[in-house]
PDB file of N, CA, C and O in Angstrom:
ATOM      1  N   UNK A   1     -11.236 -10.705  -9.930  1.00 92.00           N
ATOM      2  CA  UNK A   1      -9.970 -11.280 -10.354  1.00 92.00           C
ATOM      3  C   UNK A   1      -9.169 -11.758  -9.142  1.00 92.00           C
ATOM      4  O   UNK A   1      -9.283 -11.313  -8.000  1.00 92.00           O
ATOM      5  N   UNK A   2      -8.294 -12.786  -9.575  1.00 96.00           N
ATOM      6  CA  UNK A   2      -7.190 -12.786  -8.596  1.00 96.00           C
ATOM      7  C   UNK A   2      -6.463 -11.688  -7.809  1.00 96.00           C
ATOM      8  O   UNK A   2      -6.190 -11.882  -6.624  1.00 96.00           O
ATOM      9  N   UNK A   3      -6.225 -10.848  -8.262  1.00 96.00           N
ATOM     10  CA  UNK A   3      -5.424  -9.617  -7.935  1.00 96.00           C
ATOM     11  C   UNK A   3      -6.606  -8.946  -6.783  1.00 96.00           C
ATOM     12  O   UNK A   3      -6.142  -8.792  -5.653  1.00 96.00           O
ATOM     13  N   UNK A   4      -7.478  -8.705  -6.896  1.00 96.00           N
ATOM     14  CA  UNK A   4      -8.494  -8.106  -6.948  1.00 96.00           C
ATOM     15  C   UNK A   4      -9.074  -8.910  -5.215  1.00 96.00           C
ATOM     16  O   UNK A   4      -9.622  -8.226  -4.351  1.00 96.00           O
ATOM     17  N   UNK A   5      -8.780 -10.474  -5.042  1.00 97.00           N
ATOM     18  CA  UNK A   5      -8.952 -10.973  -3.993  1.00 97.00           C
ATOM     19  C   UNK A   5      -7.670 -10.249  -3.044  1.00 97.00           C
ATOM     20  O   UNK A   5      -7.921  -9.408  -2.181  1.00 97.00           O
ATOM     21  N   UNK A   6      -6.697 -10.576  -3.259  1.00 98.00           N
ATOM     22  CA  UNK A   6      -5.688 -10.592  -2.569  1.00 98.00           C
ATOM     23  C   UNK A   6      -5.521  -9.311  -2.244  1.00 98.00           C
ATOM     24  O   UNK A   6      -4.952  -9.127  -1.168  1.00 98.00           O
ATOM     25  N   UNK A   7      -5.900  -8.211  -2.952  1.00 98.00           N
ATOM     26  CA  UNK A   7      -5.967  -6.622  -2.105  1.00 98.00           C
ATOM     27  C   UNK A   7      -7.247  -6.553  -1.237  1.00 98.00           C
ATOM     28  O   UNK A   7      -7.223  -5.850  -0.226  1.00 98.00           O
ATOM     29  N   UNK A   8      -8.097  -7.076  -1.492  1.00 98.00           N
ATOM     30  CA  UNK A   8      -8.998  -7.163  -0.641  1.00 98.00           C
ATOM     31  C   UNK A   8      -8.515  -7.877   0.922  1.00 98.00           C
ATOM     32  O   UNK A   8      -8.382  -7.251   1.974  1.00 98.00           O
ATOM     33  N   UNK A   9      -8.368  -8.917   0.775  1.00 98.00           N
ATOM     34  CA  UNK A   9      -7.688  -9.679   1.909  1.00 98.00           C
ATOM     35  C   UNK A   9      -6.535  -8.600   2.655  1.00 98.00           C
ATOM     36  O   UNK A   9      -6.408  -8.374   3.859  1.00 98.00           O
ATOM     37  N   UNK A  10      -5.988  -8.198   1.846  1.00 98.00           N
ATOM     38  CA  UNK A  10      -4.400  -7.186   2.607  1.00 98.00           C
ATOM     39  C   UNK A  10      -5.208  -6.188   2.920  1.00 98.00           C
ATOM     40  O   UNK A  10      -4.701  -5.550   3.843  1.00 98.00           O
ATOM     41  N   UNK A  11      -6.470  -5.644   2.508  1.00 98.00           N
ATOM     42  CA  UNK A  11      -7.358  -4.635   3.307  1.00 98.00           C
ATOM     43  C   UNK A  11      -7.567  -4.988   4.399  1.00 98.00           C
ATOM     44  O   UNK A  11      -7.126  -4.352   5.357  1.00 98.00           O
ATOM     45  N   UNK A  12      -8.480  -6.373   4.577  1.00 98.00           N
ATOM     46  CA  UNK A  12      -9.044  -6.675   5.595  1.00 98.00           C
ATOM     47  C   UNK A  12      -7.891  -7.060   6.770  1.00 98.00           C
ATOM     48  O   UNK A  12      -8.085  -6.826   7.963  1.00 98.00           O
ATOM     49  N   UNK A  13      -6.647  -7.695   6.239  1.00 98.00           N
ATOM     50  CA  UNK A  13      -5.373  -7.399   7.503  1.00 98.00           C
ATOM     51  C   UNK A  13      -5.163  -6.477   8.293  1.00 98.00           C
ATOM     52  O   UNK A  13      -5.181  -6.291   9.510  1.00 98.00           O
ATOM     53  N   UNK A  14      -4.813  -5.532   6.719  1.00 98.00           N
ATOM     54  CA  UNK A  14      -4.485  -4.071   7.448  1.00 98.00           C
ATOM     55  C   UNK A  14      -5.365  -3.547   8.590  1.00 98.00           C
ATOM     56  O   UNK A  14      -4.880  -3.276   9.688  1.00 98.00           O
ATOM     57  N   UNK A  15      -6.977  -3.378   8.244  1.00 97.00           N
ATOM     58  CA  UNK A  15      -7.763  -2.876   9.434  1.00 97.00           C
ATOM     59  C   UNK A  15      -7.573  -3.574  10.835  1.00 97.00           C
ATOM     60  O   UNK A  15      -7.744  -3.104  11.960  1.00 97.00           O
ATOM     61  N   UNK A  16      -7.068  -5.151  10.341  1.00 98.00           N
ATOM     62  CA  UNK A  16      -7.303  -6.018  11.698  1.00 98.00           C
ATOM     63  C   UNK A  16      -5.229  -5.671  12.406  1.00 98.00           C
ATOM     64  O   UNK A  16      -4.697  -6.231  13.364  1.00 98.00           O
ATOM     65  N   UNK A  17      -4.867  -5.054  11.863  1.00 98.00           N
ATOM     66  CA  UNK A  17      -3.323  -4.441  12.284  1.00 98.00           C
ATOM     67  C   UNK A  17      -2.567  -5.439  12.209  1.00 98.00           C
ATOM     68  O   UNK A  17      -1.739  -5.562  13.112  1.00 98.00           O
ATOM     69  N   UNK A  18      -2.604  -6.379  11.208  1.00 98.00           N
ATOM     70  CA  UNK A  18      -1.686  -7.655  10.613  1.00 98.00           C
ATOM     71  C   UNK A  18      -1.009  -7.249   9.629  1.00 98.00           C
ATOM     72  O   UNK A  18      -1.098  -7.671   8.476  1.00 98.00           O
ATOM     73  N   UNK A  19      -0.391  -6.518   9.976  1.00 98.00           N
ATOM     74  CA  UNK A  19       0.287  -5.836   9.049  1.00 98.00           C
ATOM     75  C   UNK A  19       1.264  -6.595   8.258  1.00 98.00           C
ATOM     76  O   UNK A  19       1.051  -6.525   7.048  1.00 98.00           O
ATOM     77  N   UNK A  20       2.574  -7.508   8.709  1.00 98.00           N
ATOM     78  CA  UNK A  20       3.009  -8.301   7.695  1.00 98.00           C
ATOM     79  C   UNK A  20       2.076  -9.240   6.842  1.00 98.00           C
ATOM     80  O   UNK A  20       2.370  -9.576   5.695  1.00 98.00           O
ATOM     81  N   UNK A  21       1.159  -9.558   7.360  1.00 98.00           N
ATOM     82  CA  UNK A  21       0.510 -10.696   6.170  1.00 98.00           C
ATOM     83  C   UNK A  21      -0.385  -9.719   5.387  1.00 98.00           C
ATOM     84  O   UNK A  21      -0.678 -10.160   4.275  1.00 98.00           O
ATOM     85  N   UNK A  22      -1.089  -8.054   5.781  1.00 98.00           N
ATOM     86  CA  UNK A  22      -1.224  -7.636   4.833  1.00 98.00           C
ATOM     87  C   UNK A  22      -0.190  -7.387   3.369  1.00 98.00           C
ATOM     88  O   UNK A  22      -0.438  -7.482   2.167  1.00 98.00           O
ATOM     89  N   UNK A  23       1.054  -7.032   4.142  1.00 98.00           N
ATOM     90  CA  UNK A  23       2.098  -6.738   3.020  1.00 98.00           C
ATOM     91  C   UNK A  23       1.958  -7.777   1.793  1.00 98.00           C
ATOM     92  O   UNK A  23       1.706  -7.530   0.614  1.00 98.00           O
ATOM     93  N   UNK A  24       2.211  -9.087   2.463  1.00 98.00           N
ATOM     94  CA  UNK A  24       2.251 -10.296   1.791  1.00 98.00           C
ATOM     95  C   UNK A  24       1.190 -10.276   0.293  1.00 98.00           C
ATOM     96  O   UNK A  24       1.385 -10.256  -0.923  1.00 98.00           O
ATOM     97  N   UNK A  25      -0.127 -10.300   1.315  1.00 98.00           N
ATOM     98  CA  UNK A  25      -0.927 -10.163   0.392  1.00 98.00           C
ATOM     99  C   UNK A  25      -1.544  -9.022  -0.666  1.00 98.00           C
ATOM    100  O   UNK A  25      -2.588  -9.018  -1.319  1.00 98.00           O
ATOM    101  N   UNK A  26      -0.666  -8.246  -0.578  1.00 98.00           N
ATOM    102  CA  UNK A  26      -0.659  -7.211  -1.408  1.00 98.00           C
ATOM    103  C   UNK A  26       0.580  -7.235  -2.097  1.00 98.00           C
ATOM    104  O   UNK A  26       0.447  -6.629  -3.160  1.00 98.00           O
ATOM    105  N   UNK A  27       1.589  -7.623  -1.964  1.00 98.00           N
ATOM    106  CA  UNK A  27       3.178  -8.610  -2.572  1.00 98.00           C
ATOM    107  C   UNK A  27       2.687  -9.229  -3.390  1.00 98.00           C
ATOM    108  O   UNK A  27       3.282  -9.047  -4.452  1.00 98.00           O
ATOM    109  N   UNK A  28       1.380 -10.316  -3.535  1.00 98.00           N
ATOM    110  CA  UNK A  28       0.482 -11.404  -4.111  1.00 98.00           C
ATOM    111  C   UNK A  28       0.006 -10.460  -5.269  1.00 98.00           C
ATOM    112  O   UNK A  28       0.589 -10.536  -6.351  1.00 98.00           O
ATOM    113  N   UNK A  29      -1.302  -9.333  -5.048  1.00 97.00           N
ATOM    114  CA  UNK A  29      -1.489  -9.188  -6.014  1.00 97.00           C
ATOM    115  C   UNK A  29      -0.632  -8.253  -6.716  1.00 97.00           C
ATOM    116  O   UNK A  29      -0.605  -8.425  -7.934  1.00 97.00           O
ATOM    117  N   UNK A  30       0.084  -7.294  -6.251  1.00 97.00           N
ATOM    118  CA  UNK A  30       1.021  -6.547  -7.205  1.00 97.00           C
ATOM    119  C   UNK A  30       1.742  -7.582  -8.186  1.00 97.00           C
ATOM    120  O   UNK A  30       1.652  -7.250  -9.367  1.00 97.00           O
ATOM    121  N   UNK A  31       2.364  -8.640  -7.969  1.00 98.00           N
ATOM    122  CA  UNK A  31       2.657 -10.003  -8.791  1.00 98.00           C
ATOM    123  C   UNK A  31       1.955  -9.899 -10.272  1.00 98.00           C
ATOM    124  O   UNK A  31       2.460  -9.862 -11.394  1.00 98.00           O
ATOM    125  N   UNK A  32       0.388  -9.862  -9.764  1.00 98.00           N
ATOM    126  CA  UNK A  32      -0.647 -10.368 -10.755  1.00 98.00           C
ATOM    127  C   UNK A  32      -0.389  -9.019 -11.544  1.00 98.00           C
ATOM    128  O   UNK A  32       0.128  -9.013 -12.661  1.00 98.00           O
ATOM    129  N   UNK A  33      -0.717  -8.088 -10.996  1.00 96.00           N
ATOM    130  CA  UNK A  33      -1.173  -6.440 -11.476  1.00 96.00           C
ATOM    131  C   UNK A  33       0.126  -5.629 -11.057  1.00 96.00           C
ATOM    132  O   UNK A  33      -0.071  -4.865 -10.113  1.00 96.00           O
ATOM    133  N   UNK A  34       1.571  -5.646 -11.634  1.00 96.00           N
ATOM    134  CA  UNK A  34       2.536  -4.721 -11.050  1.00 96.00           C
ATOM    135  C   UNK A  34       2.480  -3.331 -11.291  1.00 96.00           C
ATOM    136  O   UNK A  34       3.292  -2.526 -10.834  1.00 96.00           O
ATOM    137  N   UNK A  35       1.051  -2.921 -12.358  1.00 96.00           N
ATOM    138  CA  UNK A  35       0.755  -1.348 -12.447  1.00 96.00           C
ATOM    139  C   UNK A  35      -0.437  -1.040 -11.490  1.00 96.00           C
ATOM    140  O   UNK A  35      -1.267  -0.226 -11.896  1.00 96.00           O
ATOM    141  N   UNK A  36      -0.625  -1.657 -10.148  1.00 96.00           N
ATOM    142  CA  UNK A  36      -1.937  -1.011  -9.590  1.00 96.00           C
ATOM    143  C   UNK A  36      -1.532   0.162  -8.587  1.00 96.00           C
ATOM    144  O   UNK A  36      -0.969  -0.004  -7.505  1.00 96.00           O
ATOM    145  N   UNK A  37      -1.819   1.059  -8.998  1.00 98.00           N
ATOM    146  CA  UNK A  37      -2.192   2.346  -8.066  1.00 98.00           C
ATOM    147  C   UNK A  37      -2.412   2.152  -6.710  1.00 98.00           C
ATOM    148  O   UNK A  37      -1.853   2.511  -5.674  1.00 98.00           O
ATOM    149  N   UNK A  38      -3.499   1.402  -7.038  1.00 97.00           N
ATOM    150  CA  UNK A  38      -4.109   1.140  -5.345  1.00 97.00           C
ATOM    151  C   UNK A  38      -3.283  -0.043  -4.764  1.00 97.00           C
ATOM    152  O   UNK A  38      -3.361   0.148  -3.550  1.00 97.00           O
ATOM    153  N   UNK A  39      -2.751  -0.836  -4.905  1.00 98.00           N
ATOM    154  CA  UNK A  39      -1.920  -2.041  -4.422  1.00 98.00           C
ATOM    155  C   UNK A  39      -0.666  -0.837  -3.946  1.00 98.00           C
ATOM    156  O   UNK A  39      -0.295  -0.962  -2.779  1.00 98.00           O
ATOM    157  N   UNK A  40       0.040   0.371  -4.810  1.00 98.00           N
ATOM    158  CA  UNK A  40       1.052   1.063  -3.990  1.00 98.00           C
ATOM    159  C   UNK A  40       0.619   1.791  -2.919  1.00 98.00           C
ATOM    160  O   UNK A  40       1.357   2.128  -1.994  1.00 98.00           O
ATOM    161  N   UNK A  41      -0.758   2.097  -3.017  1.00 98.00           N
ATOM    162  CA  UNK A  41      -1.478   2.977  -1.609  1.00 98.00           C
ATOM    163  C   UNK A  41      -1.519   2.319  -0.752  1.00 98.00           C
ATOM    164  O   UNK A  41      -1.345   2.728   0.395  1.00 98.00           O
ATOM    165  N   UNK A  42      -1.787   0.975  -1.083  1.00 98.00           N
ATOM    166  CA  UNK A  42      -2.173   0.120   0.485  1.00 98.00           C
ATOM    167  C   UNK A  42      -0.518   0.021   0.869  1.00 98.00           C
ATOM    168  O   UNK A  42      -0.336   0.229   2.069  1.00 98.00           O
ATOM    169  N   UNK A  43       0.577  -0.221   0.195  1.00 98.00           N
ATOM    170  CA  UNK A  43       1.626  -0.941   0.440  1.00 98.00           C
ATOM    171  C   UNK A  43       2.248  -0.050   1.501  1.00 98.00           C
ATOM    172  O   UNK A  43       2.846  -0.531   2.464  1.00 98.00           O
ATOM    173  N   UNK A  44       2.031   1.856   1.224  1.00 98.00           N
ATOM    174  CA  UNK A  44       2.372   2.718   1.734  1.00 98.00           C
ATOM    175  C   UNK A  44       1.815   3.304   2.961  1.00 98.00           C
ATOM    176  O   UNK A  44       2.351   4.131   3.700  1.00 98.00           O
ATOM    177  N   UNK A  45       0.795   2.819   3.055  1.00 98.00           N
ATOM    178  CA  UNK A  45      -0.015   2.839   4.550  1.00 98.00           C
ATOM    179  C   UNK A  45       0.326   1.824   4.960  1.00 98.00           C
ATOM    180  O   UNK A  45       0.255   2.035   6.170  1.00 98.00           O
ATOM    181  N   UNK A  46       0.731   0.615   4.824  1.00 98.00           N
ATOM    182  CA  UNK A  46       1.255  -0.294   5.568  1.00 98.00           C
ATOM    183  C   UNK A  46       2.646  -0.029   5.980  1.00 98.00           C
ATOM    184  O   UNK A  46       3.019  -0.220   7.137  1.00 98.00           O
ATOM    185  N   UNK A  47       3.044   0.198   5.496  1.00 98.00           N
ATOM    186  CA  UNK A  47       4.928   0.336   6.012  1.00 98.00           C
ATOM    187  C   UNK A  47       4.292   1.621   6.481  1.00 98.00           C
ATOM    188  O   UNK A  47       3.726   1.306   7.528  1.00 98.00           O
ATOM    189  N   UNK A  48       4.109   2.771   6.279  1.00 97.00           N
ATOM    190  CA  UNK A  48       3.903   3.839   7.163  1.00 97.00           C
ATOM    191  C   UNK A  48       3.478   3.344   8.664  1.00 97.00           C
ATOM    192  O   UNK A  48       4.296   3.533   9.564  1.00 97.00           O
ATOM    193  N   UNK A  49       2.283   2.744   8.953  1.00 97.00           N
ATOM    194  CA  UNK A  49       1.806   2.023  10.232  1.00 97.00           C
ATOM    195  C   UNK A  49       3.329   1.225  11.180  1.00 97.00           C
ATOM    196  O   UNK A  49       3.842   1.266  12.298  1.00 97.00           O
ATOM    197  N   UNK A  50       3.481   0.715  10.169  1.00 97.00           N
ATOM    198  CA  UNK A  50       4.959  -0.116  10.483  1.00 97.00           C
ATOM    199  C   UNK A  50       5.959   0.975  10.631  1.00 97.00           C
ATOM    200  O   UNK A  50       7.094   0.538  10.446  1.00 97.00           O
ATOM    201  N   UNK A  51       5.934   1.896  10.828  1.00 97.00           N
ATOM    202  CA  UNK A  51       6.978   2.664  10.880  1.00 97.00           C
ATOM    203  C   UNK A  51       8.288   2.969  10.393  1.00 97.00           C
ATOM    204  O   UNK A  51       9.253   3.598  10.827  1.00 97.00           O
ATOM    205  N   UNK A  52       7.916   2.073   8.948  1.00 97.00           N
ATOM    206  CA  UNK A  52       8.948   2.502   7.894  1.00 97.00           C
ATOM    207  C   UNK A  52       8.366   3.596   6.864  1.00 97.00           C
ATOM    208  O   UNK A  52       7.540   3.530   5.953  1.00 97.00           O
ATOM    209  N   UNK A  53       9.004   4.435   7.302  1.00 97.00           N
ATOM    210  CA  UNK A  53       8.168   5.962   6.803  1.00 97.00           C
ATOM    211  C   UNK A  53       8.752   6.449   5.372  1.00 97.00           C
ATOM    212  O   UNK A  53       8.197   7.325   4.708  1.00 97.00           O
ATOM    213  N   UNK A  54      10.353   5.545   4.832  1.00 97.00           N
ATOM    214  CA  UNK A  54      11.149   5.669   4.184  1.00 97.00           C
ATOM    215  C   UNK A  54      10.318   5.019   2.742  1.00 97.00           C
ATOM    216  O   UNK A  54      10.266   5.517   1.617  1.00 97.00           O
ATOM    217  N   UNK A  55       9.640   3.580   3.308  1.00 97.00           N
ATOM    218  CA  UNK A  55       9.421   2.696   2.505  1.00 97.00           C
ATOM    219  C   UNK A  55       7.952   3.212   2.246  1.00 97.00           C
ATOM    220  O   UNK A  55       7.585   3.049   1.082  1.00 97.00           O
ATOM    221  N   UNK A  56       7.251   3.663   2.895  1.00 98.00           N
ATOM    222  CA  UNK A  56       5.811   4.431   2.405  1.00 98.00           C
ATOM    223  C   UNK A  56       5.969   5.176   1.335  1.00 98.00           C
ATOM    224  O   UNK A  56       5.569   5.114   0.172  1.00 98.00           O
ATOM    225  N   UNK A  57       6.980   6.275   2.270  1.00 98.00           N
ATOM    226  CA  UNK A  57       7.203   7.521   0.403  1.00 98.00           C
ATOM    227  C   UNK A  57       7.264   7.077  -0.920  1.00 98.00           C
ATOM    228  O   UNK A  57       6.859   7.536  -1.988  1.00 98.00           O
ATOM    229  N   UNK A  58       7.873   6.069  -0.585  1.00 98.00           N
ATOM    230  CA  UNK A  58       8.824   5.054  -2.006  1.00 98.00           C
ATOM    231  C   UNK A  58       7.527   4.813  -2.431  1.00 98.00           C
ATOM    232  O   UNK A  58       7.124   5.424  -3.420  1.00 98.00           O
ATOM    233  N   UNK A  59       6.664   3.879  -1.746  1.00 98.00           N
ATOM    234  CA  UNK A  59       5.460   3.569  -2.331  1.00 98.00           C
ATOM    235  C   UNK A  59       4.431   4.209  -2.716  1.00 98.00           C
ATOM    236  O   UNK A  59       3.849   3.967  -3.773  1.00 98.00           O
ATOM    237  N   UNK A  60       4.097   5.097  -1.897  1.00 98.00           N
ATOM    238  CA  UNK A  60       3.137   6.450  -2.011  1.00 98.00           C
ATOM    239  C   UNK A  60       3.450   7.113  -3.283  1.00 98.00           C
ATOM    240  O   UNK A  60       2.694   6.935  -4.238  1.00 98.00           O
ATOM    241  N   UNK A  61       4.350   7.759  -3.377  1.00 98.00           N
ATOM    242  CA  UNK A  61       4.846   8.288  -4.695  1.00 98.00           C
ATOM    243  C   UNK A  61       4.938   7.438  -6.097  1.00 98.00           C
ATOM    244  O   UNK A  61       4.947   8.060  -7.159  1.00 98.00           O
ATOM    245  N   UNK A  62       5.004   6.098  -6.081  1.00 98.00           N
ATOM    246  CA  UNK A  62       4.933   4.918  -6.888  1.00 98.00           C
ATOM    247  C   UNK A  62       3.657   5.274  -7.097  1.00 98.00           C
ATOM    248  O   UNK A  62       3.412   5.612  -8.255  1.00 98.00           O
ATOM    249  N   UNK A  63       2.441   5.313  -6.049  1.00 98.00           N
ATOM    250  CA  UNK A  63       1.115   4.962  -6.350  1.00 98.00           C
ATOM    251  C   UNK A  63       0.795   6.616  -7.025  1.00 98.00           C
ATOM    252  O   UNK A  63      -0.122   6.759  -7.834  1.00 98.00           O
ATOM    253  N   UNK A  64       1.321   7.336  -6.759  1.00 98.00           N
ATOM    254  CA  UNK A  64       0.738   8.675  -7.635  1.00 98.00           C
ATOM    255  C   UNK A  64       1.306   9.159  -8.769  1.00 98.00           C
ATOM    256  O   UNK A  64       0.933  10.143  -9.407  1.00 98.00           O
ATOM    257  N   UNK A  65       2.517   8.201  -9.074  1.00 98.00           N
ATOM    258  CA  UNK A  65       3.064   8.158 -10.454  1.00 98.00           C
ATOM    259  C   UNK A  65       2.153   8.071 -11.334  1.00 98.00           C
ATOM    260  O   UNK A  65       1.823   8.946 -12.135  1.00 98.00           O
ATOM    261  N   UNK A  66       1.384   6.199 -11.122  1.00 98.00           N
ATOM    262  CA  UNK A  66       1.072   5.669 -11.858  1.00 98.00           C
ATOM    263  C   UNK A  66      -0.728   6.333 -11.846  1.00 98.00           C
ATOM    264  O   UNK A  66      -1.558   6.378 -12.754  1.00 98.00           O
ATOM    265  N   UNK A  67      -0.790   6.722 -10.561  1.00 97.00           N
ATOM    266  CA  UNK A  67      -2.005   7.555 -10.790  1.00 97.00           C
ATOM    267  C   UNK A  67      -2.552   8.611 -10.402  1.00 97.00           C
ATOM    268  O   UNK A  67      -3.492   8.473  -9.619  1.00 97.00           O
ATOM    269  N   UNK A  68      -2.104  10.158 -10.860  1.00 97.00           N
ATOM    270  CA  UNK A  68      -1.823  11.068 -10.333  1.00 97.00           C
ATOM    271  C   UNK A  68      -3.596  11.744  -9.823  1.00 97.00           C
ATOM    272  O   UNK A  68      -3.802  12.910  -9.490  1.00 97.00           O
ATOM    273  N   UNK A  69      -4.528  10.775  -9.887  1.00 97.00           N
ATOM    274  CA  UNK A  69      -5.979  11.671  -9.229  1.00 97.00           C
ATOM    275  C   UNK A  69      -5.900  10.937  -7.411  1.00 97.00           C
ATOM    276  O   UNK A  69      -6.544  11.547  -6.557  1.00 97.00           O
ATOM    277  N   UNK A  70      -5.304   9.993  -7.090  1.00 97.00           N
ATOM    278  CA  UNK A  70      -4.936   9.813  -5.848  1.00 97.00           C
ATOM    279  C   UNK A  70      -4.641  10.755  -4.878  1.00 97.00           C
ATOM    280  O   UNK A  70      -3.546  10.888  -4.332  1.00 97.00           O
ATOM    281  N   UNK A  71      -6.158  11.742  -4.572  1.00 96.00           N
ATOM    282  CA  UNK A  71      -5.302  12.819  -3.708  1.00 96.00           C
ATOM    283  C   UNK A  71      -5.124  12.400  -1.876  1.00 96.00           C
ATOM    284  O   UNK A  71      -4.451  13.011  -1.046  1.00 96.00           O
ATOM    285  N   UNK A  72      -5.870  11.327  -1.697  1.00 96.00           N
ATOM    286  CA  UNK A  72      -5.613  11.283  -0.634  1.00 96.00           C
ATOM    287  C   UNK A  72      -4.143  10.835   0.007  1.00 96.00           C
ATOM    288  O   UNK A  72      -3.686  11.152   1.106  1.00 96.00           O
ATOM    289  N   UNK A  73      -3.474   9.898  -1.146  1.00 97.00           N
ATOM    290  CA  UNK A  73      -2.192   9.460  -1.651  1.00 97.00           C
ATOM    291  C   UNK A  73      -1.070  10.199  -1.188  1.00 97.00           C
ATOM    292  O   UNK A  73      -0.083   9.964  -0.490  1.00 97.00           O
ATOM    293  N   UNK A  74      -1.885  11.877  -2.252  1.00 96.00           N
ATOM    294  CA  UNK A  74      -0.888  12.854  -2.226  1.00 96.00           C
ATOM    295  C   UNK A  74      -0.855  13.418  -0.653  1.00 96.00           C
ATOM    296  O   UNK A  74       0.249  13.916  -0.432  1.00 96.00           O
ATOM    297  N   UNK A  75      -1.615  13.474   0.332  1.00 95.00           N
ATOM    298  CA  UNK A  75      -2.162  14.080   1.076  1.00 95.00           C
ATOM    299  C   UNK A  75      -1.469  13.370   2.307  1.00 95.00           C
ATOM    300  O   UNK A  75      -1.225  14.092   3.273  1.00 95.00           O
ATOM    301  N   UNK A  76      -1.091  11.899   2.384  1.00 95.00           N
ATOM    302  CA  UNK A  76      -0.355  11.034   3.036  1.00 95.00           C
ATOM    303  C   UNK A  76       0.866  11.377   2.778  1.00 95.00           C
ATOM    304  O   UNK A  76       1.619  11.438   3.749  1.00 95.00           O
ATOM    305  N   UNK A  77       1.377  11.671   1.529  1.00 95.00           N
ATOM    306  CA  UNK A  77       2.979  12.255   1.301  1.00 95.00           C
ATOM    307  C   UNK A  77       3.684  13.141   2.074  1.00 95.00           C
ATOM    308  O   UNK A  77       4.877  13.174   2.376  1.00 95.00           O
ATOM    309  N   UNK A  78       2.611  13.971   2.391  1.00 94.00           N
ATOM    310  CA  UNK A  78       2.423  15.267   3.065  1.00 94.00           C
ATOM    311  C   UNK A  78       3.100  14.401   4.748  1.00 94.00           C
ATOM    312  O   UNK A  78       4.011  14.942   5.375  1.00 94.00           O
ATOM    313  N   UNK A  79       2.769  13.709   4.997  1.00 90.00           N
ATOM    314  CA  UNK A  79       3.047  13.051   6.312  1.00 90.00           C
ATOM    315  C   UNK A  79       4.777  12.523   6.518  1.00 90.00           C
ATOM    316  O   UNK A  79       5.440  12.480   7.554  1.00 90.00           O
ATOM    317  N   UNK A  80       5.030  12.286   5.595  1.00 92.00           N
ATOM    318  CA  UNK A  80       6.354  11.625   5.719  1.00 92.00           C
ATOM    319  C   UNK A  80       7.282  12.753   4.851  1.00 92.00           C
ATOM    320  O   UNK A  80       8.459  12.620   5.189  1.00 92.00           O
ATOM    321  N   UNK A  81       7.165  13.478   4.162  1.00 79.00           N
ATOM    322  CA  UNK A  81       8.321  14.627   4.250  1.00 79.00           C
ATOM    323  C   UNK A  81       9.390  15.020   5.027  1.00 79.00           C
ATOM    324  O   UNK A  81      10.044  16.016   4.718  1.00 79.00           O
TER     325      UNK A  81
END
């Protein structure tokens, strides 16, 4: 799917430490898919990296709302407390 490209792509940012155009492209598919789990995990390791540790939680916790078997998710939460 569409959605489905564009987290892929904000993966492949993220590893390469492009971190705003990962955001972007994970901005893209949350658009398509605004219930994905995994689109709030990536969003929250990205601002975490970025050192908005405020805006991770927000997201992190978004992503284990919507999908509470995310333990590594939960396990990142653990980091920004």
């Amino acid at each position: 799917s569409e959605a489905t490209k564009h987290m892929l792509s904000a993966q492949a940012l993220f590893y390469r430490k492009s971190y705003w155009k990962a955001l972007e492209e994970t901005n893209r598919a949350m658009s398509l898919v605004p219930s994905s789990a995994q689109a709030y995990a990536l969003k929250g390791s990205i601002y975490y990296k970025m050192g908005r540790k405020k805006e991770a939680k927000s997201a992190w916790k978004r992503a284990v709302k919507l999908d509470p078997s995310l333990t590594e998710v939960k396990d990142s939460l653990k980091l920004v407390k």
